XYZ file of N, CA, C and O in Angstrom:
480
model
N 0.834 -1.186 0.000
C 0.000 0.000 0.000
C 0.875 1.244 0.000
O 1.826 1.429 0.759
N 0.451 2.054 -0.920
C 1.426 3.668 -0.560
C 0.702 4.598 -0.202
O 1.225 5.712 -0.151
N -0.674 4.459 0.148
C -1.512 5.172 0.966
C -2.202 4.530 2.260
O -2.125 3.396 2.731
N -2.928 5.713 2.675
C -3.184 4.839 4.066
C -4.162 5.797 4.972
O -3.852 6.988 4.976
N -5.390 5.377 5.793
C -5.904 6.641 6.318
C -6.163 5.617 7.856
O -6.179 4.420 8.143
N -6.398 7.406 8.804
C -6.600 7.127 10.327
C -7.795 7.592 10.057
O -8.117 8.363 9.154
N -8.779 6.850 11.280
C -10.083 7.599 11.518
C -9.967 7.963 13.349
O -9.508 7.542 14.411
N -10.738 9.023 12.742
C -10.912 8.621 14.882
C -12.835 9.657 14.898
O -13.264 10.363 13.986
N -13.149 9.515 15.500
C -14.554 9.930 15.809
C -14.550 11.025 17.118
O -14.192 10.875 18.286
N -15.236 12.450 16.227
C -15.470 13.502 16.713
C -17.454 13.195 17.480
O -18.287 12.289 17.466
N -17.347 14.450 17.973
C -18.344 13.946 18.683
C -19.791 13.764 17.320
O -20.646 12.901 17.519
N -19.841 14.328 16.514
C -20.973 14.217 14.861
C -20.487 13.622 13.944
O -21.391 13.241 13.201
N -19.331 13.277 13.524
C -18.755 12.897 12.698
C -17.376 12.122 12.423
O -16.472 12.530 13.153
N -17.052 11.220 11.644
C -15.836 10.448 11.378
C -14.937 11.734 10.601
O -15.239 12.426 9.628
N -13.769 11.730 11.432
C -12.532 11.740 10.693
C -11.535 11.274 10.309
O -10.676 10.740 11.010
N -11.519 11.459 8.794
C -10.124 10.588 8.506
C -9.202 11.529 8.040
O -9.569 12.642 7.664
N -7.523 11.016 8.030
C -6.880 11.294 6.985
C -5.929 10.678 6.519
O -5.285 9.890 7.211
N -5.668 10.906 5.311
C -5.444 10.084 4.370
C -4.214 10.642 3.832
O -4.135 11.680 3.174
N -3.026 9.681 4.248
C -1.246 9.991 4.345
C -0.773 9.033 2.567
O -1.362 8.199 1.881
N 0.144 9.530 2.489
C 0.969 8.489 1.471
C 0.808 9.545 0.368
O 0.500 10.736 0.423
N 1.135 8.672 -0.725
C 0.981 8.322 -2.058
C -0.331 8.300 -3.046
O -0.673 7.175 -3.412
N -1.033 9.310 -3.478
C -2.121 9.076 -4.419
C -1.942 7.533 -5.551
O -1.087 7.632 -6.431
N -2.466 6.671 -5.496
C -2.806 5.261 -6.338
C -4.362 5.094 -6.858
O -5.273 4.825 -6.075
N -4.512 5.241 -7.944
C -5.859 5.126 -7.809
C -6.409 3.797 -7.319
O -7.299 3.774 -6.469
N -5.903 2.713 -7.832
C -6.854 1.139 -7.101
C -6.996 1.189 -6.073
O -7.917 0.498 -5.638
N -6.199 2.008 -5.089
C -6.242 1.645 -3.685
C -7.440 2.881 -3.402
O -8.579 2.448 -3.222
N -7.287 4.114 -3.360
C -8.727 5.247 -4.070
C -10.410 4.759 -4.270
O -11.461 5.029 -3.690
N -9.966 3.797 -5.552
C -11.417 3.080 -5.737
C -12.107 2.000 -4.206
O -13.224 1.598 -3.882
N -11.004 1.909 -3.747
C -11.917 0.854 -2.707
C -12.076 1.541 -1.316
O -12.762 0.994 -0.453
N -11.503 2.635 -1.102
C -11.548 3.559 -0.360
C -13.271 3.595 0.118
O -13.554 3.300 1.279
N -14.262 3.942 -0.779
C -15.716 4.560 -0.501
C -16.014 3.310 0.504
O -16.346 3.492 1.675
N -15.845 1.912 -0.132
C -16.456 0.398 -0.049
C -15.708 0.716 1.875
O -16.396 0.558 2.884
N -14.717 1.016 1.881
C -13.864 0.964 3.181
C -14.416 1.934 4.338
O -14.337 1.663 5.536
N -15.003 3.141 3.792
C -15.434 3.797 4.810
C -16.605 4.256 5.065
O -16.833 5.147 5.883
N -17.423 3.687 4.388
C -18.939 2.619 4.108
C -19.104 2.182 5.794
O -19.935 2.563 6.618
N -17.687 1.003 5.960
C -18.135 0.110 6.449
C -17.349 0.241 7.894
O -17.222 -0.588 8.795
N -16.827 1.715 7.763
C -16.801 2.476 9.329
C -17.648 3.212 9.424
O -17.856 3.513 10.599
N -18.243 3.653 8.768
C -19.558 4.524 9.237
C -20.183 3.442 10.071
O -20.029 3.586 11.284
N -20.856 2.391 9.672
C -21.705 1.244 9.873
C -21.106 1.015 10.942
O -21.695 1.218 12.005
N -19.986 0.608 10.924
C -19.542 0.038 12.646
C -19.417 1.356 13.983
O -19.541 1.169 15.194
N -19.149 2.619 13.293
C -19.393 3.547 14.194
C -20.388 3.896 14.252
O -20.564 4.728 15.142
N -21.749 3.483 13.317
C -23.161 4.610 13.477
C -23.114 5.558 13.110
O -24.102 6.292 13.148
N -22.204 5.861 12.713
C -21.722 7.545 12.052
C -21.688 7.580 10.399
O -21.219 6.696 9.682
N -22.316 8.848 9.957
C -22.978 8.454 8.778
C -22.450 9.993 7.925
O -22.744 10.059 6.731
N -21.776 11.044 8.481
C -20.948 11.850 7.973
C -19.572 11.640 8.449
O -19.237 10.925 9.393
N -18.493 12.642 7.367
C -17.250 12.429 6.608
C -16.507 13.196 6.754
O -17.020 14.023 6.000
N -15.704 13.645 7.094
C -14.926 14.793 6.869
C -13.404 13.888 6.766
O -12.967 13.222 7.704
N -12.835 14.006 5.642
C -11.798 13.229 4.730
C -10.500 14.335 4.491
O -10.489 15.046 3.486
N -9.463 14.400 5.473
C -8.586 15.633 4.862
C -7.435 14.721 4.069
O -6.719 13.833 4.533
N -7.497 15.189 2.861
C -6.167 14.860 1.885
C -5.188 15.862 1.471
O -4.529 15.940 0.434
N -5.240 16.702 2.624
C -4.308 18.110 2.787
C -2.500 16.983 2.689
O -1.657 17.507 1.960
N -2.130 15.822 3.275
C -1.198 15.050 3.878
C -1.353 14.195 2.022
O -0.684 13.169 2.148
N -1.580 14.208 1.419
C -1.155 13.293 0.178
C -0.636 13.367 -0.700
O -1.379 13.875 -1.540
N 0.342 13.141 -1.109
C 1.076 13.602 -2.250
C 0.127 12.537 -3.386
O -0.174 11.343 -3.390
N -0.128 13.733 -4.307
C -0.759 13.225 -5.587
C -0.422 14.108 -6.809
O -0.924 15.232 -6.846
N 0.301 13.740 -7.712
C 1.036 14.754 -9.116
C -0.152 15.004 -9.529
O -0.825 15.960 -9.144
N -0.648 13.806 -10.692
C -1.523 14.326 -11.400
C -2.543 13.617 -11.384
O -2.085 12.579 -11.860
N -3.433 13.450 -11.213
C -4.766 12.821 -11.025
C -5.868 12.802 -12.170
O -6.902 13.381 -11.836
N -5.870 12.296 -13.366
C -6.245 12.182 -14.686
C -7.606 12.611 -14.482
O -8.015 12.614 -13.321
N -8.622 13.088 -15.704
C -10.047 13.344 -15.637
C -10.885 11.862 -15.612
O -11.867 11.688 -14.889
N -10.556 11.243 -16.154
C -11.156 9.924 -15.891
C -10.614 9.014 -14.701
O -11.115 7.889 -14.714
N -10.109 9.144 -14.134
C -9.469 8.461 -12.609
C -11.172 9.566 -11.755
O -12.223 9.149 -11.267
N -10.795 10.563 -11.899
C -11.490 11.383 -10.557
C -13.365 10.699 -11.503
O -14.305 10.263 -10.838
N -13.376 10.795 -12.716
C -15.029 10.636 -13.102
C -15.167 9.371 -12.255
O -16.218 9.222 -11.632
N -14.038 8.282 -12.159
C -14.498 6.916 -11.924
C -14.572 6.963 -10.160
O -15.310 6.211 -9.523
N -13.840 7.790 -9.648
C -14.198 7.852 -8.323
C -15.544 8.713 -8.074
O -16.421 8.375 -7.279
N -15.568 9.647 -8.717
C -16.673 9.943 -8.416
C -18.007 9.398 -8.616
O -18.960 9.790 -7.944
N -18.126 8.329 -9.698
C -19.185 7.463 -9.690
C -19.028 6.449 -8.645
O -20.090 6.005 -8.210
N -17.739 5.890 -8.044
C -18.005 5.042 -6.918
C -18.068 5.649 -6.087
O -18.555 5.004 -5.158
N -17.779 6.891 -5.749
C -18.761 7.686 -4.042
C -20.059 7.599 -4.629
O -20.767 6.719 -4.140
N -20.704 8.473 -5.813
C -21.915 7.787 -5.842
C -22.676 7.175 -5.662
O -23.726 7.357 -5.046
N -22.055 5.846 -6.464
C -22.664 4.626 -6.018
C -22.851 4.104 -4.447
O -23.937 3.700 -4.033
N -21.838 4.154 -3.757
C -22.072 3.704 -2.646
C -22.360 4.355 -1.584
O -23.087 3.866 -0.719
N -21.673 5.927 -1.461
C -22.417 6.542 -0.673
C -24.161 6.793 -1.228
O -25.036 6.637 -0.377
N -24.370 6.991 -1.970
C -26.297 7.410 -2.259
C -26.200 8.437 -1.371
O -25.293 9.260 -1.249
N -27.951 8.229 -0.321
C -27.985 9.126 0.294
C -27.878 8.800 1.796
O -28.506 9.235 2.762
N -26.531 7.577 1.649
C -26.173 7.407 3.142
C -25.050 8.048 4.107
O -24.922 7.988 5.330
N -24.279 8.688 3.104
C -23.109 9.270 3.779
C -23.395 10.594 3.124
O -24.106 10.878 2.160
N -22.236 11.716 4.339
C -22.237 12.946 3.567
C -20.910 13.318 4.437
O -20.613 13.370 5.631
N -20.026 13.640 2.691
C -18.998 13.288 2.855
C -18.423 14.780 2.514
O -18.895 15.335 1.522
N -17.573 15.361 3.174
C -16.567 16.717 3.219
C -15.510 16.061 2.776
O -15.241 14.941 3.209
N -14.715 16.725 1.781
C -13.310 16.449 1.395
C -12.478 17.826 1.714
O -12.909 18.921 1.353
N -11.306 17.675 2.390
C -10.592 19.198 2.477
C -9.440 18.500 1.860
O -8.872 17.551 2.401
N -8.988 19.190 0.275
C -8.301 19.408 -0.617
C -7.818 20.380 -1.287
O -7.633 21.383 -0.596
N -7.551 20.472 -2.326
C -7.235 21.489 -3.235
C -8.569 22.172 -3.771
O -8.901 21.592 -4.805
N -9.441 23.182 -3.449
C -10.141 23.040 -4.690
C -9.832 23.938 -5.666
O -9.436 25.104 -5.658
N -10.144 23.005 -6.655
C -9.742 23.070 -8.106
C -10.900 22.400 -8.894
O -11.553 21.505 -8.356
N -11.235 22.921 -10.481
C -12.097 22.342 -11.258
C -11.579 20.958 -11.628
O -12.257 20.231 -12.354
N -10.716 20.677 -11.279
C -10.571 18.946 -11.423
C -11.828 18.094 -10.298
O -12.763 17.323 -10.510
N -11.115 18.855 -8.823
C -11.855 18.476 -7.703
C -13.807 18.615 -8.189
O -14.746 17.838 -8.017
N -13.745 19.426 -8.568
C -14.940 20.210 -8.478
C -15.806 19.004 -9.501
O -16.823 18.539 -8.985
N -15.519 18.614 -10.585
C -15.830 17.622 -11.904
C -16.006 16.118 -10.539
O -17.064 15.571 -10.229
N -15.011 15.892 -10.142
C -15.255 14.526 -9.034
C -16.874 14.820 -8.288
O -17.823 14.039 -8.221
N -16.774 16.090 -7.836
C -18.089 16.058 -6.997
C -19.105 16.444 -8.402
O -20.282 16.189 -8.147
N -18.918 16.937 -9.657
C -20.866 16.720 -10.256
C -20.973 15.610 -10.436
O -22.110 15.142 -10.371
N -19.822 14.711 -10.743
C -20.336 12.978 -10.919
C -20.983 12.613 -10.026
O -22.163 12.315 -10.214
N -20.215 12.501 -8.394
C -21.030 11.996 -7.304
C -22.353 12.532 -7.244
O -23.379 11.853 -7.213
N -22.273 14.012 -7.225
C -23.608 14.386 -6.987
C -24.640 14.113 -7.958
O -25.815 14.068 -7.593
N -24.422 13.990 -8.755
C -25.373 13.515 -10.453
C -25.462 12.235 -10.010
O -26.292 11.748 -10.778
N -25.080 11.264 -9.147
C -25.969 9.891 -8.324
C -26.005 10.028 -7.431
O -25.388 9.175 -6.794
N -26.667 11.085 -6.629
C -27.140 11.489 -5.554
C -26.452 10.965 -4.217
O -26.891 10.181 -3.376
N -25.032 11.755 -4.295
C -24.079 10.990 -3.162
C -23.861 12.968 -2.655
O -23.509 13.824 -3.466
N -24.074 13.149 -1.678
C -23.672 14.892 -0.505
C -22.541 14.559 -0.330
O -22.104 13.707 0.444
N -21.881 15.379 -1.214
C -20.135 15.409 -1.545
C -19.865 16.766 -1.692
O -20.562 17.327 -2.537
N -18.946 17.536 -1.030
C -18.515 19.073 -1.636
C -17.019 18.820 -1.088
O -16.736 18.094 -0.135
N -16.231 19.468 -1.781
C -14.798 19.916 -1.646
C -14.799 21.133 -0.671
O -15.723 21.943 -0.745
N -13.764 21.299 0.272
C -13.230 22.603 0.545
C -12.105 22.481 1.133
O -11.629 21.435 1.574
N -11.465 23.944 1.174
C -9.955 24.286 1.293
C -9.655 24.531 2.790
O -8.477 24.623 3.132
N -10.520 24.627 3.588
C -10.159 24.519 4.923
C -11.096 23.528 6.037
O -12.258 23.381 5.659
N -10.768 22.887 7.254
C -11.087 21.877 7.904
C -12.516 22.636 8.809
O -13.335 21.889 9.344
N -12.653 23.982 8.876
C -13.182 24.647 9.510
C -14.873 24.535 8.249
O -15.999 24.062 8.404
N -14.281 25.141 7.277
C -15.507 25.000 6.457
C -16.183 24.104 6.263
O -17.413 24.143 6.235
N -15.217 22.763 6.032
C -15.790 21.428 5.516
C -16.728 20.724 7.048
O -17.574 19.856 6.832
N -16.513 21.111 8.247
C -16.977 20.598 9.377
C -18.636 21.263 9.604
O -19.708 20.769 9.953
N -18.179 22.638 9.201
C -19.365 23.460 9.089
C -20.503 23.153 8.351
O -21.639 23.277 8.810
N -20.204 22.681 7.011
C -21.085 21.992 6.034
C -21.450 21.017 6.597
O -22.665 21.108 6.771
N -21.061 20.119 6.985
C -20.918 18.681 7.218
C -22.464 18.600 8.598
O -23.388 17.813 8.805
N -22.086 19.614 9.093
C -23.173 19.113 10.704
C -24.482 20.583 10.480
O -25.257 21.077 11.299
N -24.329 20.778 9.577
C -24.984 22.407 9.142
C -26.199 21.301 7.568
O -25.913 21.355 6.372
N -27.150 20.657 8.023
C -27.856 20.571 6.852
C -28.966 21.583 6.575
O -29.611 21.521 5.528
């Protein structure tokens, strides 16, 4: 593995973050993975910082295909904060998810994305 994430549980929400190496295979199984900590924590929002990842370039079809698997598997069970770069790369990942009805937004600081996150 050249990536790798911690969770630990705030008092509303799971946090992770996510250290290493950007890979996409390891990426794609990521959603399936924290699916199934929500479920064991009861906790059903996200806040995901990939501020800690080194990732060069991240192709338009790598991010479409992740963004159809948050889609897919989150639906309308998770709602998931990403604090990243944002950028219209980022931004294209979340209309996929959201175009299969998965509550996904990007933002650039941990403060905003928490705010969204417990703020429906």
């Amino acid at each position: 593995m050249v990536s790798s994430y911690s969770i630990t549980s705030k008092k509303d929400y799971l946090a992770l973050t996510i250290t290493g190496q950007y890979d996409y295979w390891e990426f794609i199984r990521y959603p399936d993975e924290i699916l199934q900590d929500c479920k064991e924590w009861k906790i059903y929002k996200v806040l995901v910082d990939l501020r800690p990842l080194k990732a060069n370039d991240v192709s338009m079809i790598e991010l479409f295909f992740l963004g159809e698997k948050i889609g897919h598997v989150f639906r309308n069970t998770v709602k998931l904060a990403l604090v990243w770069k944002k950028e219209s790369l980022s931004e294209f990942m979340v209309d996929v998810a959201t175009n299969r009805s998965a509550s996904l937004k990007v933002f650039d600081s941990e403060k905003r994305a928490s705010f969204w996150l417990l703020n429906d």
